[in-house]
XYZ file of C-alpha atoms in Angstrom:
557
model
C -34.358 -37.568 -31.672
C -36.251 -41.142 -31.310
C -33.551 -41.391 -28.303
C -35.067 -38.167 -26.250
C -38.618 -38.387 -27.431
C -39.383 -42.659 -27.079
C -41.563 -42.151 -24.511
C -43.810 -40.009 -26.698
C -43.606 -41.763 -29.930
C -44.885 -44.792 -28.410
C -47.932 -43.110 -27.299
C -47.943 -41.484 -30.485
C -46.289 -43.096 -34.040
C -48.575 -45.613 -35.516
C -45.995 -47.392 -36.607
C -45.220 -48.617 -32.850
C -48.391 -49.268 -32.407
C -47.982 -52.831 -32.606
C -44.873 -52.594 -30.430
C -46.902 -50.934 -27.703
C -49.660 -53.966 -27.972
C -47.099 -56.331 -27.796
C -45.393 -55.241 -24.880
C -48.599 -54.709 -23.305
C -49.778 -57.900 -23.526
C -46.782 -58.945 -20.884
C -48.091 -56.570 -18.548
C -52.158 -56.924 -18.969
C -51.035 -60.674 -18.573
C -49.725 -59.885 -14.646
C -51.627 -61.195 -11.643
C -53.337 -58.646 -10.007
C -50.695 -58.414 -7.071
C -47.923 -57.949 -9.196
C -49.090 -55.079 -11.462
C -48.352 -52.762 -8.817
C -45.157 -54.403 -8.110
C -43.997 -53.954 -12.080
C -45.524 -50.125 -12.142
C -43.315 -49.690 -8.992
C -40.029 -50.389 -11.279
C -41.100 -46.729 -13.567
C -39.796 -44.532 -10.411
C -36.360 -45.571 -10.732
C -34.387 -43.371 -13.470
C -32.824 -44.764 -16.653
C -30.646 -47.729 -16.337
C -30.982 -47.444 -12.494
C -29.108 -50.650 -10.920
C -31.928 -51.879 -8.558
C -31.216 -53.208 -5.390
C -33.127 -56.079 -4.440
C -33.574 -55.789 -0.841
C -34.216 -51.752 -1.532
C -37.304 -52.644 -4.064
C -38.181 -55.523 -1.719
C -38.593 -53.340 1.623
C -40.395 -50.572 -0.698
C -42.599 -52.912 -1.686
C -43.616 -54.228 1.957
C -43.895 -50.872 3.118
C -46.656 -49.667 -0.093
C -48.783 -52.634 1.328
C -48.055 -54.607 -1.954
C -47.561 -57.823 -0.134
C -49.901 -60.218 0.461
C -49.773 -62.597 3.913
C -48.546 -65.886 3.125
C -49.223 -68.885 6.038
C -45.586 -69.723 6.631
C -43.452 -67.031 5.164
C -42.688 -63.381 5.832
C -43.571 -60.470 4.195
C -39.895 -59.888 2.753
C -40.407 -63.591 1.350
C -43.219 -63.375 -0.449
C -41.574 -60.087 -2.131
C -39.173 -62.348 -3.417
C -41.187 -65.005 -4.916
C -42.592 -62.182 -6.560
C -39.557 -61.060 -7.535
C -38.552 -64.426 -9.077
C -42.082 -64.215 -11.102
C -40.904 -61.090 -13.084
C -37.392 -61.997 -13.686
C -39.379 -64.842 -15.066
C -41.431 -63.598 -17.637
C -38.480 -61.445 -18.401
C -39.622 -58.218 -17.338
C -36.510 -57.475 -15.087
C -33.361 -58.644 -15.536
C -30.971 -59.335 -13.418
C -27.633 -57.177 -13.592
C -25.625 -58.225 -10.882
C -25.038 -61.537 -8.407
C -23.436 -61.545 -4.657
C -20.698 -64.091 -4.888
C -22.909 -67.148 -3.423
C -25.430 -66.495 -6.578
C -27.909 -64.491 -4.853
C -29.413 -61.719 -7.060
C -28.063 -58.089 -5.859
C -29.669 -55.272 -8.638
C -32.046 -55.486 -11.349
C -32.713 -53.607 -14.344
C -35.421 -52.963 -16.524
C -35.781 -52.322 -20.569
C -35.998 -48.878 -21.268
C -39.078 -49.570 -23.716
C -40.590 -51.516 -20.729
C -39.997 -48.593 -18.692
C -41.400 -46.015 -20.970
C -44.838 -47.946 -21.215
C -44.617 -48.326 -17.221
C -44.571 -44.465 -16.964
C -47.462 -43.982 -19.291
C -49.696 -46.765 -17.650
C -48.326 -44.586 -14.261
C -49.260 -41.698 -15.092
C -52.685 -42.579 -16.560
C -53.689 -44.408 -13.775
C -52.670 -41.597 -11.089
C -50.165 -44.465 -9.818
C -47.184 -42.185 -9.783
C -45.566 -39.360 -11.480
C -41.955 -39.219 -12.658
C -40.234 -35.412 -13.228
C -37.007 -35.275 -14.725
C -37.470 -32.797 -17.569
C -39.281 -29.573 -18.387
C -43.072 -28.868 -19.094
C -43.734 -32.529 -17.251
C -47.134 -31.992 -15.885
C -48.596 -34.581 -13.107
C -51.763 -34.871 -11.529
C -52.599 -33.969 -7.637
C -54.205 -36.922 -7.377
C -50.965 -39.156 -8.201
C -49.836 -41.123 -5.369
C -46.549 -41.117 -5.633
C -43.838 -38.837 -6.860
C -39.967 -39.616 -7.985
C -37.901 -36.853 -8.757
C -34.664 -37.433 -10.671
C -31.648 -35.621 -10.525
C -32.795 -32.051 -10.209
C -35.519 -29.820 -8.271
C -35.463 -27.292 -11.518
C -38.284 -28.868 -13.297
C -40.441 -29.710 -9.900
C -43.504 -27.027 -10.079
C -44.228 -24.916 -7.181
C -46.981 -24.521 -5.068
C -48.497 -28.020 -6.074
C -51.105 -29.906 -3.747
C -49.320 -33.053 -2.678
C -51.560 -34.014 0.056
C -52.619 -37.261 -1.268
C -49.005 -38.408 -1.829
C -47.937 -41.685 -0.083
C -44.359 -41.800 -1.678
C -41.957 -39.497 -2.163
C -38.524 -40.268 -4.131
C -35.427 -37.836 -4.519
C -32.671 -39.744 -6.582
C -29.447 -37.842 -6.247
C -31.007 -34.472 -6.686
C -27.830 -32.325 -7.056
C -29.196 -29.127 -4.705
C -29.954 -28.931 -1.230
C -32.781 -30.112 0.225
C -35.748 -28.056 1.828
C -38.891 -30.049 1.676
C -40.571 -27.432 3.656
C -40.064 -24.791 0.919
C -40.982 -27.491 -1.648
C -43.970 -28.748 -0.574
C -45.283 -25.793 2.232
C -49.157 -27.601 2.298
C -46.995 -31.126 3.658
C -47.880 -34.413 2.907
C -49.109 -36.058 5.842
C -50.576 -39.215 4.785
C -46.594 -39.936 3.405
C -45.746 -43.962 3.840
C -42.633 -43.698 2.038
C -39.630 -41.182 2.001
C -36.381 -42.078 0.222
C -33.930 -39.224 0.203
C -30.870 -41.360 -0.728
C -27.738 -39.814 -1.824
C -28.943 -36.126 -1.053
C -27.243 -33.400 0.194
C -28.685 -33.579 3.160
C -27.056 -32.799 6.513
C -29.777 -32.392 8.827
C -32.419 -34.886 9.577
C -35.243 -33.214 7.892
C -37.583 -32.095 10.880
C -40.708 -32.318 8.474
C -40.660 -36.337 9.519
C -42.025 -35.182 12.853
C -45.650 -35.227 11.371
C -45.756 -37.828 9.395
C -47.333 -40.478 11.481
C -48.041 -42.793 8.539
C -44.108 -43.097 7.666
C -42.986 -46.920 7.368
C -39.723 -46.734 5.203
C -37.340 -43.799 5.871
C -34.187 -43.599 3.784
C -30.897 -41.297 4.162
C -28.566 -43.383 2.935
C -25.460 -41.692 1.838
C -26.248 -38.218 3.267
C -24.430 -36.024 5.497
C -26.685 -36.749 8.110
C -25.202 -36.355 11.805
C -27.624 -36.760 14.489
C -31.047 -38.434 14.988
C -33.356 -36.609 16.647
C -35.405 -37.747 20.074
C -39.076 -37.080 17.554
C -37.869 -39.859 16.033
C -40.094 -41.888 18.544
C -43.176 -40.717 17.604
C -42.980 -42.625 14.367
C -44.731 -45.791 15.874
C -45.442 -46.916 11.912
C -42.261 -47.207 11.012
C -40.830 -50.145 9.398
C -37.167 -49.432 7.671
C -34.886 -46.797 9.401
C -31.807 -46.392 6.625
C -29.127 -44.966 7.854
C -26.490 -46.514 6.386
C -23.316 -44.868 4.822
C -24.035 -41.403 7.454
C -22.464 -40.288 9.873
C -24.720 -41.392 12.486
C -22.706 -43.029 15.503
C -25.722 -42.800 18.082
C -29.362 -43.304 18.297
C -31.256 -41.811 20.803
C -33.133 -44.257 23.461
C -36.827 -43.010 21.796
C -35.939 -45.383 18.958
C -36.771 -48.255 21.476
C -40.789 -46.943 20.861
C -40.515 -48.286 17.080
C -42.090 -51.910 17.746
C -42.929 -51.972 14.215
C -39.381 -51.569 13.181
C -38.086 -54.449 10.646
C -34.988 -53.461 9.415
C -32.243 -50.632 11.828
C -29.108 -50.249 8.906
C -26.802 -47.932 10.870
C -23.470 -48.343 9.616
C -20.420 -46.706 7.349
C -17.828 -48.889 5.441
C -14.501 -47.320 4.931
C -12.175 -49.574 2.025
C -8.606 -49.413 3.446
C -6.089 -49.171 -0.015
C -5.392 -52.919 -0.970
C -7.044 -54.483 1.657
C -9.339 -57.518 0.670
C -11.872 -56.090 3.860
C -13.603 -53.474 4.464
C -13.772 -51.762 8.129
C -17.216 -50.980 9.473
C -18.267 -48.176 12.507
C -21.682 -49.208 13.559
C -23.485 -47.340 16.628
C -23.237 -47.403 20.219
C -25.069 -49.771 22.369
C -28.777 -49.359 22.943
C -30.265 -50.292 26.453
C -32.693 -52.802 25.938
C -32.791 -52.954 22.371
C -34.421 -56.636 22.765
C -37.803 -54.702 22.853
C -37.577 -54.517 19.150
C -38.727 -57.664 18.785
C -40.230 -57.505 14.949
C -36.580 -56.592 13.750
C -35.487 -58.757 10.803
C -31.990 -56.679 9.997
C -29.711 -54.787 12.759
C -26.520 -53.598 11.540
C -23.888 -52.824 12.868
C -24.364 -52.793 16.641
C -21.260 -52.159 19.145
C -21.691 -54.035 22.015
C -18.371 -52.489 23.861
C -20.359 -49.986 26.097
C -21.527 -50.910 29.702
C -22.145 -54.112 30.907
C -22.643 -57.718 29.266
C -26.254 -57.623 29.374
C -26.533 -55.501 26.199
C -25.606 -59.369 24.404
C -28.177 -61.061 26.827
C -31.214 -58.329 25.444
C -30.236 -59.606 21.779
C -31.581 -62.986 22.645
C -34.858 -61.482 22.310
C -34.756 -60.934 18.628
C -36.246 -64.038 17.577
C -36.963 -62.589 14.003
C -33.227 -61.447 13.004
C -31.995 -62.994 9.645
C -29.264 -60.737 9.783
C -26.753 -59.583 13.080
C -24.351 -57.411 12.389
C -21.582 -57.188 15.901
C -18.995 -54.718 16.679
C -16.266 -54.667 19.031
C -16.826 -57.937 20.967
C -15.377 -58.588 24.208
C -14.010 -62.403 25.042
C -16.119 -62.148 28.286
C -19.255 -61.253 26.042
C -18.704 -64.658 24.174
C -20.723 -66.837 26.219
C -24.014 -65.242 26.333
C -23.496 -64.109 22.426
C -24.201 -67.830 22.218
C -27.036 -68.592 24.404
C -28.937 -65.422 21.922
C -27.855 -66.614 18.747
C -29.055 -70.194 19.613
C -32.600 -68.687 19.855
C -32.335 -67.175 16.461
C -33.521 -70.198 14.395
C -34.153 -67.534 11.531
C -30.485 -66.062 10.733
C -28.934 -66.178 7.263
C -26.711 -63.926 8.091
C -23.949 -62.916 10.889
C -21.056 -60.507 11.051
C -18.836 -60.512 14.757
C -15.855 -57.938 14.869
C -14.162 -58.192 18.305
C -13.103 -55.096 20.220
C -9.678 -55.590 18.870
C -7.525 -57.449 16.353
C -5.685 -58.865 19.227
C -8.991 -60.133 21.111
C -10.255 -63.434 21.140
C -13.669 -63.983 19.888
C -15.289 -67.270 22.435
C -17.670 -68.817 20.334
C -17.031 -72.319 21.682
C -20.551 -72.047 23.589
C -22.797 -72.406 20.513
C -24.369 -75.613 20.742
C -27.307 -75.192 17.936
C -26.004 -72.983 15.489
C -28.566 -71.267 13.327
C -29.402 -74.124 10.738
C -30.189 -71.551 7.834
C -27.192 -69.142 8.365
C -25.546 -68.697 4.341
C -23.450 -66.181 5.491
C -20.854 -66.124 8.286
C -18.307 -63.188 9.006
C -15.691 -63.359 11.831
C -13.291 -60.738 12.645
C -10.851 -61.312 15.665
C -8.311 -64.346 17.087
C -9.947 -67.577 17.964
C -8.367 -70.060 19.975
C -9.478 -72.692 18.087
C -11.954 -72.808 14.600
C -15.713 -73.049 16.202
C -16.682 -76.434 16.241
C -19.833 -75.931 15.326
C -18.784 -74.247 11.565
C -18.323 -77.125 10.108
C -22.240 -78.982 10.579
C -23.631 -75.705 8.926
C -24.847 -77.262 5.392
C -26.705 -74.407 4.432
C -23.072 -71.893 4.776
C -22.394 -70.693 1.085
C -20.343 -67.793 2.339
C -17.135 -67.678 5.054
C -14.878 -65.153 6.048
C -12.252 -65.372 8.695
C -9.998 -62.396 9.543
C -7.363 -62.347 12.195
C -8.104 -66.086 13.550
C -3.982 -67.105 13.795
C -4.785 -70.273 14.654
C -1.968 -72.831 15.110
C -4.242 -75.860 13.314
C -4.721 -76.083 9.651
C -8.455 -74.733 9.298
C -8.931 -76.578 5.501
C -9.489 -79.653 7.458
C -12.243 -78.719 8.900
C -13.536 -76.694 6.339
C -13.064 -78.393 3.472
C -16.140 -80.879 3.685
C -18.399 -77.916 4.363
C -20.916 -79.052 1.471
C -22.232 -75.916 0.336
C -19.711 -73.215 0.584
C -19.291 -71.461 -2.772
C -17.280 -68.371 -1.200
C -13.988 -68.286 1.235
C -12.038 -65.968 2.051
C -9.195 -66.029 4.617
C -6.905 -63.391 5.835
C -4.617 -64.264 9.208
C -5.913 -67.208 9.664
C -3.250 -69.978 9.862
C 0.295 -69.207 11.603
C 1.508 -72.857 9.810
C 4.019 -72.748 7.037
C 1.751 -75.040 4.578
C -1.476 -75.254 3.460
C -2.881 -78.535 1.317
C -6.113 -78.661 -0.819
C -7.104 -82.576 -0.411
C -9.035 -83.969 -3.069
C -12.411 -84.242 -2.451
C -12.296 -80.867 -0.711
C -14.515 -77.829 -1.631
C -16.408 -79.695 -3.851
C -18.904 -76.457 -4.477
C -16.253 -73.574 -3.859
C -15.926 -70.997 -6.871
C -14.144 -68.139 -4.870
C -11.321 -68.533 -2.977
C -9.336 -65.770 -1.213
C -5.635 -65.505 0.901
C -4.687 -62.964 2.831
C -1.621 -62.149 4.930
C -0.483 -65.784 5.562
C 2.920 -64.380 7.212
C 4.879 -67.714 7.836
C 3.145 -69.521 4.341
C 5.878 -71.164 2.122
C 4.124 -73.573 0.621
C 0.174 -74.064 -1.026
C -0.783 -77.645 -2.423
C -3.778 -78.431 -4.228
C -4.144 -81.996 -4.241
C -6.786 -83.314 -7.898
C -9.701 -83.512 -7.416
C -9.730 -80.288 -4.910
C -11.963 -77.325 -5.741
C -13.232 -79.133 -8.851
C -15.132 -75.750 -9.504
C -12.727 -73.224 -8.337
C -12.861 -69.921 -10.706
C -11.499 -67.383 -9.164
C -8.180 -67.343 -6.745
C -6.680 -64.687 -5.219
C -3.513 -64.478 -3.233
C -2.424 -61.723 -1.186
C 0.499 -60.118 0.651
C 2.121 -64.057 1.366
C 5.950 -62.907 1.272
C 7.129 -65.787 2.088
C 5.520 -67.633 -0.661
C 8.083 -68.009 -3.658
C 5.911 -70.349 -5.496
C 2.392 -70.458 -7.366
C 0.398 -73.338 -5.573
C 1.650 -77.418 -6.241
C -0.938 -78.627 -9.038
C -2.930 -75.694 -9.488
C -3.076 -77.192 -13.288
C -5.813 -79.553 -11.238
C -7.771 -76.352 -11.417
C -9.314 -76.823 -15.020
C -12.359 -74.380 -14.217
C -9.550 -71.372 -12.923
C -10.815 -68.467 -14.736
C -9.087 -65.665 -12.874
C -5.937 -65.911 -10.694
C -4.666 -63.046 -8.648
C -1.365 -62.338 -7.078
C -0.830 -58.838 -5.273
C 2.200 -57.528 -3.376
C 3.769 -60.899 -2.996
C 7.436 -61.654 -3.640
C 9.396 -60.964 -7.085
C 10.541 -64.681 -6.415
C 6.929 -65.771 -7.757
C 6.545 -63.127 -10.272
C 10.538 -64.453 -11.422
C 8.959 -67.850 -11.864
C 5.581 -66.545 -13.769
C 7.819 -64.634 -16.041
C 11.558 -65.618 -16.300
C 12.300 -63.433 -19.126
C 11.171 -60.103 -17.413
C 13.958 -58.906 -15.054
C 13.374 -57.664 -11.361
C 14.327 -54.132 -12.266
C 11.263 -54.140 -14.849
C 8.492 -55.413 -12.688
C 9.550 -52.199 -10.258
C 8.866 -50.009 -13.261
C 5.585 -50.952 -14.347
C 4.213 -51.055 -10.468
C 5.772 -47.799 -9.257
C 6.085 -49.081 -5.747
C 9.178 -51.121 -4.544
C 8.178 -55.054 -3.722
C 4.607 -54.515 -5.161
C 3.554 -56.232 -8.233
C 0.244 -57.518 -9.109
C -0.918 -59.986 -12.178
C -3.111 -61.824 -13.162
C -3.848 -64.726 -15.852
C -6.155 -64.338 -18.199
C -6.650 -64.901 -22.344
C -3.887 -67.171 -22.173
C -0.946 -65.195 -20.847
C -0.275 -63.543 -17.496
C -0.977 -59.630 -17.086
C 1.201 -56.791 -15.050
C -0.066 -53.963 -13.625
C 0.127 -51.448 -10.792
C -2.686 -51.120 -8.192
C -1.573 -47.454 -7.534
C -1.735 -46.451 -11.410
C -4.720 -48.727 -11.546
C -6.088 -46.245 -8.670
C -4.810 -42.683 -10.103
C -5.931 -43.555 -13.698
C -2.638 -42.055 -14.595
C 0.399 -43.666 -16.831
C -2.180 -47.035 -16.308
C -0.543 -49.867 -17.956
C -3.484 -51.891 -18.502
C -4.021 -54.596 -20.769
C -6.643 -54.655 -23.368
C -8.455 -56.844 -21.523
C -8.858 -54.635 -18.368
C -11.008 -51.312 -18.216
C -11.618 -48.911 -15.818
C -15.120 -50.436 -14.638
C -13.487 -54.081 -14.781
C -14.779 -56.265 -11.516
C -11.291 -56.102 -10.695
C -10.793 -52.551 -9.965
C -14.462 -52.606 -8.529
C -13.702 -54.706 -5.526
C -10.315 -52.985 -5.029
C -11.709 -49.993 -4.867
């Protein structure tokens, strides 16, 4: 009972009187600029993972943000960010590999108290039960899970936000709200079954954040240019595969996410679509985020116009052409502000020229390349501020952990068809930061050293599809901070020398699929399982140790 009714007895038990006060005190004690900010957090539904560049965009787009000489708006939301998780009124609930904060959460007490002050002050109202009655003067509405408890025929002309999360029935927002809500800043219709772009958007001049993530949406409309306000277009996980050339009126536009990400079964990538090439998309010059652009339609000056996106921190590149390579340099070298960049090439076969890049972005973190190189970049090496690498498909004939392995801030690698050699040696004094290490499809490897003093902080190795590799790695005992080591669908040789009493036959058993076994060590002792029962939930033979929502069947999946 105290579980369905806390928000009430709060308000109402004398008893938590002194609870409320306390709690209180945290939030009375906020700088003006972040009470907003906090009251924001009360729209999200109970134990909600927040995503931190979701909240952080919101946030720009209510106006919350103050102008800060030196830093963008997205910035400042993040120092502010950093002040709550602070004072401990978020938490954090998951990392990106390279320590970055990914989703927040908040206390559910915390929350209740947010919805109160909320609703008191008009600053939003949240329905997601019966008999929940909210003022026409509240600003912003969230609606959780269902329309049923939504009442009809309600003024909503002052709203400025308007939240759907994962309402379960279709979605008519002309039959829901027939007076409109013109004055709307904000519309987040994530994970809705939605297949239409909703044609009510066509009036809302005042729109800066428009979200349809994970909808069925198809097609996006030419009246999509007459939304000069707009400052987030999400479209990412739709089926969108083409924008229509009115999206080139946007100049506001800060962040374009137009892309889908389909998980191939056991592969350590993902494979993106993005959409088709946009004529002089370089007109869009306040965009901080495009992804995923394909830059395989018409001629090479669709790479030239991206030159003019001074702002990017993050590119996202499809299907690449070797001739393209050239002037894909000359942009990037005017992008002093990228943290970020993803190139796929047209095809696994194609060679990505990045040899041209003189002045690599100085503040790239994050660095994804898809497609053969001739040779490793030369420039990969001077980027100090790297924390994240991933090279798919490189084959080059040279052993890449030379140059690599001084790279003085990379925490994450992962490597997949990158080295045709037969052996690969960690030197000492190599990867002195790195903490996640993944290979991938090394065809011709027989033969991993780690040399001590190597990957000092290594915690987490994962080996993959090598089958020609018989043997763990030479010293990996040098590897005193190895807290999880993977091997999947490699030889029963290796598996033979992890577990000598265990006979071939029996490995076959437990993984159901000839030539596939997968383990891991952990608690001491090395664990079997199956990556197909692991995927059917059937007949799973599991350890203790290993659940259904374990990070290891989370990235697999």
């Amino acid at each position: 009972m105290v579980s369905r009714s806390l928000g009430a007895e709060i308000d109402g038990n004398d008893k938590l009187k002194d609870l409320k006060k306390v709690l209180s005190l945290s939030i009375n004690d906020l700088p003006y600029y972040l009470k907003s900010c906090f009251l924001y957090l009360g729209l999200f539904p109970e134990d909600h993972l927040i995503g931190r560049m979701r909240l952080i965009r919101m946030w720009v787009a209510e106006g919350f943000i103050e102008e800060k000489e030196g830093k963008v708006f997205e910035e400042v939301a993040d120092d502010y960010i950093n002040d709550l998780l602070n004072r401990c009124l978020m938490q954090v609930a998951t990392t990106t590999s390279d320590g970055r904060a990914k989703t927040f959460r908040i206390h559910d007490l915390l929350r209740e108290i947010i919805i109160s002050k909320s609703r008191d002050q008009n600053f939003a109202a949240v329905v997601k039960e019966q008999n929940v009655q909210w003022s026409d003067r509240a600003r912003r509405l969230s609606v959780h899970y269902t329309l049923q408890h939504l009442q009809s025929n309600r003024s909503v002309s002052q709203l400025r936000s308007l939240f759907m999360f994962e309402v379960v029935e279709k979605l008519r927002l002309h039959t829901l709200f027939p007076g409109g809500f013109r004055l709307l800043t904000l519309l987040d219709l994530e994970n809705s079954r939605l297949k239409k772009f909703p044609v009510e958007v066509v009036n809302l001049f005042y729109l800066k954040y428009l979200s349809l993530r994970n909808t069925k949406v198809k097609i996006v409309p030419r009246y999509i240019g007459k939304l000069h306000n707009l400052e987030t277009l999400d479209l990412k996980h739709c089926q969108v595969t083409e924008l229509p050339v009115e999206i080139l009126k946007l100049q506001r536009l800060r962040h374009l996410l137009v892309y889908r990400s389909e998980f191939v079964s056991h592969e350590l990538f993902d494979t993106k679509s993005g959409f088709k090439n946009t004529a002089n998309i370089g007109v869009l010059q306040s965009l901080q985020k495009l992804c995923f652009i394909e830059v395989n339609q018409g001629s090479g000056n669709m790479v030239k116009e991206l030159g003019n996106l001074t702002q990017l921190r993050r590119l996202g590149i499809l299907k690449l052409k070797r001739e393209d390579g050239k002037d894909l340099c000359s942009s990037i070298e005017k992008m002093n502000n990228l943290r970020a960049l993803s190139i796929t090439s047209v095809e696994e076969d194609e060679i990505i020229d990045l040899q041209h890049l003189s002045t690599p972005p100085v503040l790239l973190q994050r660095l994804y390349l898809r497609g053969r190189l001739e040779m490793l970049p030369h420039w990969i090496p001077s980027l100090h501020s790297l924390a994240k690498l991933s090279l798919k498909w490189s084959r080059l004939n040279d052993d890449p952990l030379v140059y690599l392995q001084y790279i003085p801030n990379l925490v994450h690698l992962v490597l997949c068809q990158v080295f045709t050699g037969h052996r690969l040696c960690f030197r000492a004094g190599g990867f002195k930061k790195l903490k996640i290490l993944g290979l991938d499809e090394f065809f011709e490897l027989k033969c991993i050293q780690v040399e001590a003093g190597a990957m000092a902080l290594l915690e987490d190795l994962s080996i993959r599809r090598c089958q020609l590799l018989e043997k763990v790695p030479l010293g990996i005992e040098h590897l005193t901070e190895l807290k999880l080591l993977e091997f999947i669908d490699m030889p029963a040789e290796l598996f033979n020398t992890l577990r000598p009493d265990v006979k071939d036959g029996e490995y076959r058993r437990v993984a159901h699929i000839p030539e596939v076994y997968s383990t891991y060590w952990r608690d001491g002792e090395w664990k079997v399982y199956s990556l197909e029962s692991l995927s059917d939930g059937e007949n799973c033979p599991l350890p203790s140790t290993v659940t259904k929502t374990d990070d290891l069947h989370t990235r697999w999946k």
